[in-house]
Short mmCIF file of N, CA and C and ligand atoms in Angstrom, two decimals:
data_model
loop_
_atom_site.label_atom_id
_atom_site.label_comp_id
_atom_site.label_asym_id
_atom_site.label_seq_id
_atom_site.Cartn_x
_atom_site.Cartn_y
_atom_site.Cartn_z
N MET A 243 50.70 44.68 110.61
CA MET A 243 51.31 45.52 111.65
C MET A 243 52.65 45.75 111.34
N LYS A 244 53.02 47.18 111.39
CA LYS A 244 54.42 47.54 111.07
C LYS A 244 55.02 48.35 112.27
N VAL A 245 56.07 47.93 112.92
CA VAL A 245 56.71 48.64 113.93
C VAL A 245 57.97 49.31 113.41
N VAL A 246 58.19 50.53 113.63
CA VAL A 246 59.29 51.25 113.21
C VAL A 246 60.13 51.70 114.61
N ILE A 247 61.39 51.30 114.62
CA ILE A 247 62.17 51.62 115.88
C ILE A 247 63.36 52.52 115.49
N VAL A 248 63.33 53.61 116.14
CA VAL A 248 64.55 54.63 115.88
C VAL A 248 65.50 54.38 116.99
N GLY A 249 66.60 53.96 116.51
CA GLY A 249 67.72 53.64 117.55
C GLY A 249 68.12 52.17 117.37
N GLY A 250 69.35 51.88 117.10
CA GLY A 250 69.91 50.54 116.99
C GLY A 250 70.80 50.21 118.16
N GLY A 251 70.63 51.01 119.30
CA GLY A 251 71.55 50.55 120.42
C GLY A 251 70.71 49.35 121.25
N ALA A 252 71.24 49.26 122.54
CA ALA A 252 70.79 48.15 123.36
C ALA A 252 69.31 48.34 123.41
N GLY A 253 68.65 49.40 123.62
CA GLY A 253 67.22 49.76 123.64
C GLY A 253 66.38 49.22 122.47
N GLY A 254 66.86 49.74 121.29
CA GLY A 254 66.17 49.44 120.15
C GLY A 254 66.24 48.09 119.60
N ILE A 255 67.53 47.60 119.55
CA ILE A 255 67.87 46.28 118.96
C ILE A 255 67.18 45.18 119.71
N SER A 256 67.10 45.33 121.23
CA SER A 256 66.59 44.30 122.10
C SER A 256 65.04 44.39 121.83
N THR A 257 64.47 45.56 121.54
CA THR A 257 63.08 45.78 121.38
C THR A 257 62.56 44.94 120.13
N ALA A 258 63.34 45.09 119.03
CA ALA A 258 63.15 44.50 117.76
C ALA A 258 63.36 42.94 117.99
N SER A 259 64.34 42.47 118.74
CA SER A 259 64.45 41.01 118.90
C SER A 259 63.34 40.42 119.71
N ASN A 260 62.95 41.22 120.71
CA ASN A 260 61.86 40.67 121.60
C ASN A 260 60.53 40.59 120.81
N ILE A 261 60.23 41.66 120.00
CA ILE A 261 59.10 41.69 119.37
C ILE A 261 59.08 40.46 118.35
N ARG A 262 60.10 40.12 117.71
CA ARG A 262 60.29 39.04 116.83
C ARG A 262 60.03 37.64 117.50
N LYS A 263 60.50 37.61 118.83
CA LYS A 263 60.28 36.36 119.49
C LYS A 263 58.88 36.28 119.81
N LEU A 264 58.06 37.28 120.02
CA LEU A 264 56.70 37.18 120.32
C LEU A 264 55.72 36.98 118.99
N ASP A 265 56.28 37.51 117.98
CA ASP A 265 55.26 37.39 116.71
C ASP A 265 56.30 37.39 115.54
N LYS A 266 56.04 36.31 114.72
CA LYS A 266 57.00 36.17 113.47
C LYS A 266 56.55 36.94 112.28
N ASP A 267 55.16 37.50 112.40
CA ASP A 267 54.80 38.14 111.18
C ASP A 267 54.91 39.77 111.18
N ILE A 268 55.00 40.48 112.35
CA ILE A 268 55.05 41.83 112.64
C ILE A 268 56.30 42.41 111.62
N GLU A 269 55.95 43.34 110.74
CA GLU A 269 57.02 43.89 110.03
C GLU A 269 57.85 44.91 110.97
N ILE A 270 59.21 44.74 111.03
CA ILE A 270 60.03 45.47 111.96
C ILE A 270 61.10 46.24 111.07
N THR A 271 61.13 47.56 111.23
CA THR A 271 62.35 48.33 110.73
C THR A 271 62.91 49.05 111.74
N VAL A 272 64.43 48.94 111.87
CA VAL A 272 65.07 49.66 112.74
C VAL A 272 65.86 50.76 112.08
N LEU A 273 65.80 51.97 112.54
CA LEU A 273 66.67 52.92 111.84
C LEU A 273 67.80 53.54 112.80
N THR A 274 68.96 53.63 112.21
CA THR A 274 70.00 54.05 113.13
C THR A 274 71.01 54.86 112.40
N ARG A 275 71.53 56.10 113.14
CA ARG A 275 72.53 56.88 112.52
C ARG A 275 73.91 56.23 112.56
N ASP A 276 74.08 55.07 113.38
CA ASP A 276 75.36 54.46 113.44
C ASP A 276 75.58 53.64 112.11
N ASN A 277 76.83 53.21 111.95
CA ASN A 277 77.06 52.28 110.85
C ASN A 277 77.14 50.84 111.38
N LYS A 278 76.98 50.58 112.51
CA LYS A 278 76.97 49.24 113.22
C LYS A 278 75.65 49.13 114.19
N VAL A 279 75.23 48.06 114.34
CA VAL A 279 74.27 47.77 115.51
C VAL A 279 74.82 46.78 116.36
N ALA A 280 74.05 46.51 117.43
CA ALA A 280 74.41 45.55 118.36
C ALA A 280 75.79 45.36 118.82
N TYR A 281 76.47 46.57 119.12
CA TYR A 281 77.75 46.47 119.71
C TYR A 281 77.62 46.92 121.13
N SER A 282 78.71 46.64 121.72
CA SER A 282 78.62 47.01 123.31
C SER A 282 79.39 48.46 123.71
N PRO A 283 78.77 49.51 123.73
CA PRO A 283 79.48 50.71 124.04
C PRO A 283 80.32 50.60 125.20
N CYS A 284 79.86 49.77 126.23
CA CYS A 284 80.54 49.44 127.38
C CYS A 284 82.03 49.00 127.20
N ALA A 285 82.21 48.41 126.20
CA ALA A 285 83.57 47.73 125.89
C ALA A 285 84.44 48.79 125.03
N ILE A 286 83.91 49.92 124.64
CA ILE A 286 84.75 50.83 123.86
C ILE A 286 86.12 51.15 124.63
N PRO A 287 86.05 51.40 125.95
CA PRO A 287 87.19 51.64 126.60
C PRO A 287 88.47 50.67 126.49
N TYR A 288 87.89 49.37 126.47
CA TYR A 288 88.88 48.28 126.23
C TYR A 288 89.44 48.32 124.82
N VAL A 289 88.74 48.71 123.95
CA VAL A 289 89.24 48.77 122.44
C VAL A 289 90.35 49.85 122.62
N LEU A 290 89.85 50.96 122.98
CA LEU A 290 90.75 52.13 123.11
C LEU A 290 92.21 51.73 123.84
N SER A 291 92.03 50.99 124.95
CA SER A 291 93.26 50.81 125.72
C SER A 291 93.97 49.59 125.04
N GLY A 292 93.37 48.93 124.04
CA GLY A 292 94.23 47.85 123.40
C GLY A 292 93.90 46.61 124.05
N THR A 293 93.13 46.38 125.13
CA THR A 293 92.79 45.17 125.66
C THR A 293 92.03 44.23 124.82
N ILE A 294 91.09 44.81 124.01
CA ILE A 294 90.43 44.20 122.93
C ILE A 294 90.98 44.76 121.70
N GLU A 295 91.36 43.78 120.74
CA GLU A 295 92.07 44.25 119.65
C GLU A 295 91.33 45.13 118.69
N SER A 296 90.04 44.77 118.34
CA SER A 296 89.61 45.48 117.26
C SER A 296 88.11 45.89 117.69
N PHE A 297 87.65 46.97 117.08
CA PHE A 297 86.23 47.39 117.43
C PHE A 297 85.33 46.31 116.86
N ASP A 298 85.71 45.72 115.87
CA ASP A 298 84.87 44.51 115.26
C ASP A 298 84.66 43.52 116.24
N ASP A 299 85.47 43.39 117.26
CA ASP A 299 85.39 42.18 118.24
C ASP A 299 84.14 42.47 119.22
N ILE A 300 83.74 43.74 119.28
CA ILE A 300 82.76 44.05 120.24
C ILE A 300 81.33 44.20 119.54
N VAL A 301 81.29 43.83 118.23
CA VAL A 301 80.04 43.88 117.51
C VAL A 301 79.55 42.42 117.60
N MET A 302 78.31 42.44 118.11
CA MET A 302 77.68 41.02 118.32
C MET A 302 76.99 40.52 117.13
N ARG A 303 76.27 41.42 116.42
CA ARG A 303 75.40 40.98 115.34
C ARG A 303 75.55 42.13 114.34
N THR A 304 75.31 41.69 112.98
CA THR A 304 75.33 42.62 111.96
C THR A 304 73.89 42.89 111.46
N PRO A 305 73.75 43.81 110.54
CA PRO A 305 72.27 44.06 109.97
C PRO A 305 71.72 42.74 109.22
N GLU A 306 72.98 42.00 108.54
CA GLU A 306 72.52 40.83 107.78
C GLU A 306 71.86 39.79 108.74
N ASP A 307 72.56 39.59 110.03
CA ASP A 307 71.96 38.73 111.05
C ASP A 307 70.48 38.94 111.28
N TYR A 308 70.21 40.26 111.33
CA TYR A 308 68.72 40.56 111.66
C TYR A 308 67.88 40.38 110.48
N LYS A 309 68.48 40.55 109.36
CA LYS A 309 67.77 40.30 108.05
C LYS A 309 67.25 38.77 108.03
N GLU A 310 68.12 37.85 108.63
CA GLU A 310 67.64 36.39 108.67
C GLU A 310 66.60 36.31 109.62
N LYS A 311 66.35 37.15 110.62
CA LYS A 311 65.25 37.14 111.50
C LYS A 311 64.14 37.96 111.00
N ASN A 312 64.14 38.37 109.75
CA ASN A 312 63.13 39.23 109.00
C ASN A 312 62.98 40.61 109.91
N ILE A 313 64.09 41.11 110.40
CA ILE A 313 64.25 42.57 110.92
C ILE A 313 65.12 43.29 110.00
N GLU A 314 64.44 44.43 109.41
CA GLU A 314 65.23 45.32 108.53
C GLU A 314 65.88 46.32 109.35
N VAL A 315 67.30 46.36 109.19
CA VAL A 315 68.06 47.38 109.78
C VAL A 315 68.58 48.42 108.77
N ILE A 316 68.37 49.65 108.91
CA ILE A 316 68.74 50.49 107.97
C ILE A 316 69.79 51.63 108.69
N THR A 317 71.07 51.44 108.34
CA THR A 317 72.03 52.19 108.94
C THR A 317 72.36 53.55 108.32
N GLU A 318 73.08 54.25 109.15
CA GLU A 318 73.69 55.59 108.57
C GLU A 318 72.57 56.49 108.09
N VAL A 319 71.42 56.48 108.86
CA VAL A 319 70.31 57.48 108.39
C VAL A 319 70.15 58.50 109.53
N GLU A 320 69.41 59.64 109.33
CA GLU A 320 69.09 60.56 110.32
C GLU A 320 67.61 60.61 110.19
N VAL A 321 66.94 60.23 111.35
CA VAL A 321 65.56 60.46 111.49
C VAL A 321 65.19 62.17 111.79
N THR A 322 64.63 62.66 110.73
CA THR A 322 64.46 64.10 110.87
C THR A 322 63.12 64.53 111.23
N ALA A 323 62.00 63.76 111.17
CA ALA A 323 60.73 64.05 111.47
C ALA A 323 59.79 62.78 111.88
N VAL A 324 58.98 63.08 112.75
CA VAL A 324 57.87 62.03 113.12
C VAL A 324 56.52 62.88 113.12
N ASP A 325 55.68 62.25 112.17
CA ASP A 325 54.28 62.95 112.28
C ASP A 325 53.34 61.92 112.78
N SER A 326 52.91 62.07 114.02
CA SER A 326 52.17 61.26 114.86
C SER A 326 50.74 61.16 114.38
N ASP A 327 50.34 62.23 113.75
CA ASP A 327 48.84 62.14 113.09
C ASP A 327 48.90 61.28 111.90
N LYS A 328 49.82 61.39 111.03
CA LYS A 328 49.87 60.62 109.77
C LYS A 328 50.57 59.24 110.09
N LYS A 329 51.14 59.14 111.30
CA LYS A 329 51.84 57.91 111.56
C LYS A 329 53.03 57.54 110.50
N THR A 330 53.81 58.54 110.42
CA THR A 330 55.01 58.59 109.42
C THR A 330 56.19 58.92 110.22
N VAL A 331 57.30 58.38 109.66
CA VAL A 331 58.80 58.75 110.10
C VAL A 331 59.49 59.17 108.81
N THR A 332 60.24 60.38 109.01
CA THR A 332 60.88 60.63 107.85
C THR A 332 62.41 60.47 108.18
N TYR A 333 63.14 59.84 107.21
CA TYR A 333 64.71 59.79 107.49
C TYR A 333 65.40 60.04 106.27
N GLU A 334 66.63 60.65 106.48
CA GLU A 334 67.41 61.18 105.43
C GLU A 334 68.70 60.16 105.31
N LYS A 335 68.83 59.72 104.05
CA LYS A 335 70.13 58.90 103.97
C LYS A 335 70.77 59.43 102.56
N ASN A 336 72.07 59.69 102.55
CA ASN A 336 72.69 60.36 101.34
C ASN A 336 72.01 61.40 100.65
N GLY A 337 71.58 62.33 101.50
CA GLY A 337 70.76 63.49 100.99
C GLY A 337 69.36 63.25 100.41
N LYS A 338 68.84 61.92 100.63
CA LYS A 338 67.63 61.68 100.14
C LYS A 338 66.54 61.40 101.30
N ASP A 339 65.54 62.09 101.25
CA ASP A 339 64.36 61.83 102.36
C ASP A 339 63.54 60.74 101.97
N THR A 340 63.21 59.71 102.87
CA THR A 340 62.27 58.68 102.70
C THR A 340 61.22 58.73 103.87
N VAL A 341 59.96 58.53 103.44
CA VAL A 341 59.00 58.62 104.52
C VAL A 341 58.45 57.11 104.72
N LEU A 342 58.48 56.65 105.95
CA LEU A 342 58.00 55.28 106.44
C LEU A 342 56.68 55.51 107.13
N LYS A 343 55.72 54.60 106.78
CA LYS A 343 54.62 54.58 107.61
C LYS A 343 54.66 53.57 108.75
N TYR A 344 54.14 53.71 109.87
CA TYR A 344 54.20 52.84 111.04
C TYR A 344 52.87 52.61 111.56
N ASP A 345 52.61 51.51 112.30
CA ASP A 345 51.57 51.38 113.23
C ASP A 345 51.86 51.51 114.56
N LYS A 346 53.08 51.16 115.01
CA LYS A 346 53.64 51.46 116.29
C LYS A 346 55.06 52.01 116.11
N LEU A 347 55.36 53.10 117.00
CA LEU A 347 56.66 53.74 116.83
C LEU A 347 57.54 53.57 118.14
N VAL A 348 58.64 53.10 118.09
CA VAL A 348 59.49 53.03 119.34
C VAL A 348 60.63 54.15 119.24
N LEU A 349 60.76 55.05 119.98
CA LEU A 349 61.86 55.92 120.05
C LEU A 349 62.90 55.44 121.13
N ALA A 350 64.05 54.83 120.63
CA ALA A 350 64.99 54.37 121.52
C ALA A 350 66.46 54.96 121.22
N THR A 351 66.34 56.42 121.27
CA THR A 351 67.38 57.15 120.75
C THR A 351 68.47 57.39 121.74
N GLY A 352 68.33 56.84 123.06
CA GLY A 352 69.46 57.08 123.86
C GLY A 352 69.13 58.37 124.68
N GLY A 353 70.32 58.85 125.22
CA GLY A 353 70.25 60.12 126.02
C GLY A 353 71.55 60.86 125.89
N ASN A 354 71.59 62.07 126.32
CA ASN A 354 72.75 62.85 126.29
C ASN A 354 73.26 63.06 127.76
N PRO A 355 74.33 62.83 128.19
CA PRO A 355 74.97 62.98 129.57
C PRO A 355 74.83 64.37 129.94
N PHE A 356 74.55 64.55 131.17
CA PHE A 356 74.56 65.88 131.83
C PHE A 356 76.05 66.24 132.00
N VAL A 357 76.40 67.31 131.47
CA VAL A 357 77.94 67.87 131.84
C VAL A 357 77.85 68.77 132.92
N PRO A 358 78.30 68.62 134.08
CA PRO A 358 78.33 69.68 134.99
C PRO A 358 79.29 70.83 134.79
N PRO A 359 78.82 71.97 135.14
CA PRO A 359 79.45 73.15 134.80
C PRO A 359 80.74 73.50 135.50
N MET A 360 81.64 72.47 135.25
CA MET A 360 82.98 72.55 135.88
C MET A 360 83.91 73.42 135.15
N GLN A 361 84.81 74.14 136.05
CA GLN A 361 85.80 75.03 135.33
C GLN A 361 86.63 74.27 134.51
N GLY A 362 86.89 74.61 133.25
CA GLY A 362 87.94 73.93 132.32
C GLY A 362 87.29 72.80 131.50
N VAL A 363 86.08 72.53 131.70
CA VAL A 363 85.26 71.49 130.95
C VAL A 363 85.35 71.66 129.49
N GLU A 364 85.51 72.92 128.95
CA GLU A 364 85.55 73.15 127.56
C GLU A 364 87.00 73.16 126.94
N LEU A 365 87.95 73.00 127.85
CA LEU A 365 89.36 73.00 127.24
C LEU A 365 89.56 71.72 126.23
N ASP A 366 90.57 71.93 125.34
CA ASP A 366 90.99 70.81 124.45
C ASP A 366 91.60 69.79 125.50
N GLY A 367 91.32 68.44 125.07
CA GLY A 367 91.86 67.50 125.94
C GLY A 367 91.03 66.91 126.77
N VAL A 368 89.78 67.63 126.89
CA VAL A 368 88.83 67.25 128.03
C VAL A 368 87.75 66.69 127.19
N PHE A 369 87.32 65.41 127.49
CA PHE A 369 86.45 64.58 126.52
C PHE A 369 85.17 64.39 127.51
N ARG A 370 84.16 64.64 126.81
CA ARG A 370 82.78 64.51 127.50
C ARG A 370 81.97 63.31 126.84
C1 FAD B 152 82.10 54.33 126.90
C2 FAD B 152 80.94 53.71 127.36
C3 FAD B 152 81.08 52.91 128.37
C4 FAD B 152 79.76 52.40 129.09
N1 FAD B 152 79.91 51.50 130.07
C5 FAD B 152 78.68 51.00 130.63
C6 FAD B 152 78.81 49.95 131.50
O1 FAD B 152 79.90 49.41 132.02
N2 FAD B 152 77.72 49.53 132.17
C7 FAD B 152 76.32 49.80 131.79
O2 FAD B 152 75.41 49.48 132.18
N3 FAD B 152 76.26 50.85 130.84
C8 FAD B 152 77.45 51.50 130.30
N4 FAD B 152 77.44 52.30 129.16
C9 FAD B 152 76.14 52.80 128.90
C10 FAD B 152 75.37 51.98 127.78
O3 FAD B 152 76.04 51.64 126.76
C11 FAD B 152 74.07 52.63 127.58
O4 FAD B 152 73.21 52.83 128.72
C12 FAD B 152 73.36 51.98 126.35
O5 FAD B 152 74.08 51.81 125.31
C13 FAD B 152 71.97 52.79 126.18
O6 FAD B 152 71.33 52.22 125.07
P1 FAD B 152 70.20 52.84 124.29
O7 FAD B 152 69.69 51.93 123.29
O8 FAD B 152 69.15 53.42 125.26
O9 FAD B 152 71.01 54.05 123.63
P2 FAD B 152 72.22 54.21 122.64
O10 FAD B 152 73.13 53.02 122.79
O11 FAD B 152 72.98 55.51 122.85
O12 FAD B 152 71.52 54.12 121.18
C14 FAD B 152 70.73 55.32 120.67
C15 FAD B 152 70.58 54.94 119.14
O13 FAD B 152 69.74 55.89 118.62
C16 FAD B 152 70.13 56.17 117.36
N5 FAD B 152 69.77 57.66 117.03
C17 FAD B 152 69.62 58.71 117.93
N6 FAD B 152 69.11 59.75 117.25
C18 FAD B 152 68.86 59.37 116.02
C19 FAD B 152 68.26 59.97 114.87
N7 FAD B 152 67.82 61.17 114.91
N8 FAD B 152 68.18 59.23 113.75
C20 FAD B 152 68.68 58.03 113.73
N9 FAD B 152 69.11 57.37 114.77
C21 FAD B 152 69.29 58.09 115.92
C22 FAD B 152 71.80 56.08 117.48
O14 FAD B 152 72.27 56.07 116.35
C23 FAD B 152 71.80 54.80 118.28
O15 FAD B 152 71.76 53.77 117.40
C24 FAD B 152 78.50 52.83 128.55
C25 FAD B 152 78.49 53.87 127.59
C26 FAD B 152 79.65 54.22 127.00
C27 FAD B 152 79.38 55.23 125.74
#
């Protein structure tokens, strides 16, 4: 059994960890466009304000930590296609496409916040 998880945020990485807790043999691959996994986005404001010294302080685990649990984490990739008939995922890394086969696919790609159509929302200095 091979599980591919797209997304290395709270949703994706906790899915990977929980699958591993339940089964030591399932092959698990996590794909993320980020260069880090298992960090707390909720703590980013504290890094920006200087309350927490470094971004590295809010990273709880590294891809190497997950390797020890036999979870493969592939960072800085863009998943560009899913073929649910062939059960494949295509991702692009450094200009090269790779096709991965899966038995089960988890899409944990987060969401985009709704930005209300407020006057001035497109101006410089307004962050969304
Ligand atoms: C500044 C900030 C403060 C927050 N504060 C709080 C708080 O106080 N309390 C709270 O409950 N929540 C808070 N949140 C929200 C919380 O962080 C999110 O709800 C949570 O991170 C969502 O996790 P997720 O795994 O669903 O998505 P995300 O964390 O968004 O992860 C999505 C993953 O999908 C990957 N991805 C998406 N598309 C692709 C693709 N095509 N190819 C490859 N990878 C892809 C991304 O790289 C990422 O790894 C905050 C968020 C932010 C940004």
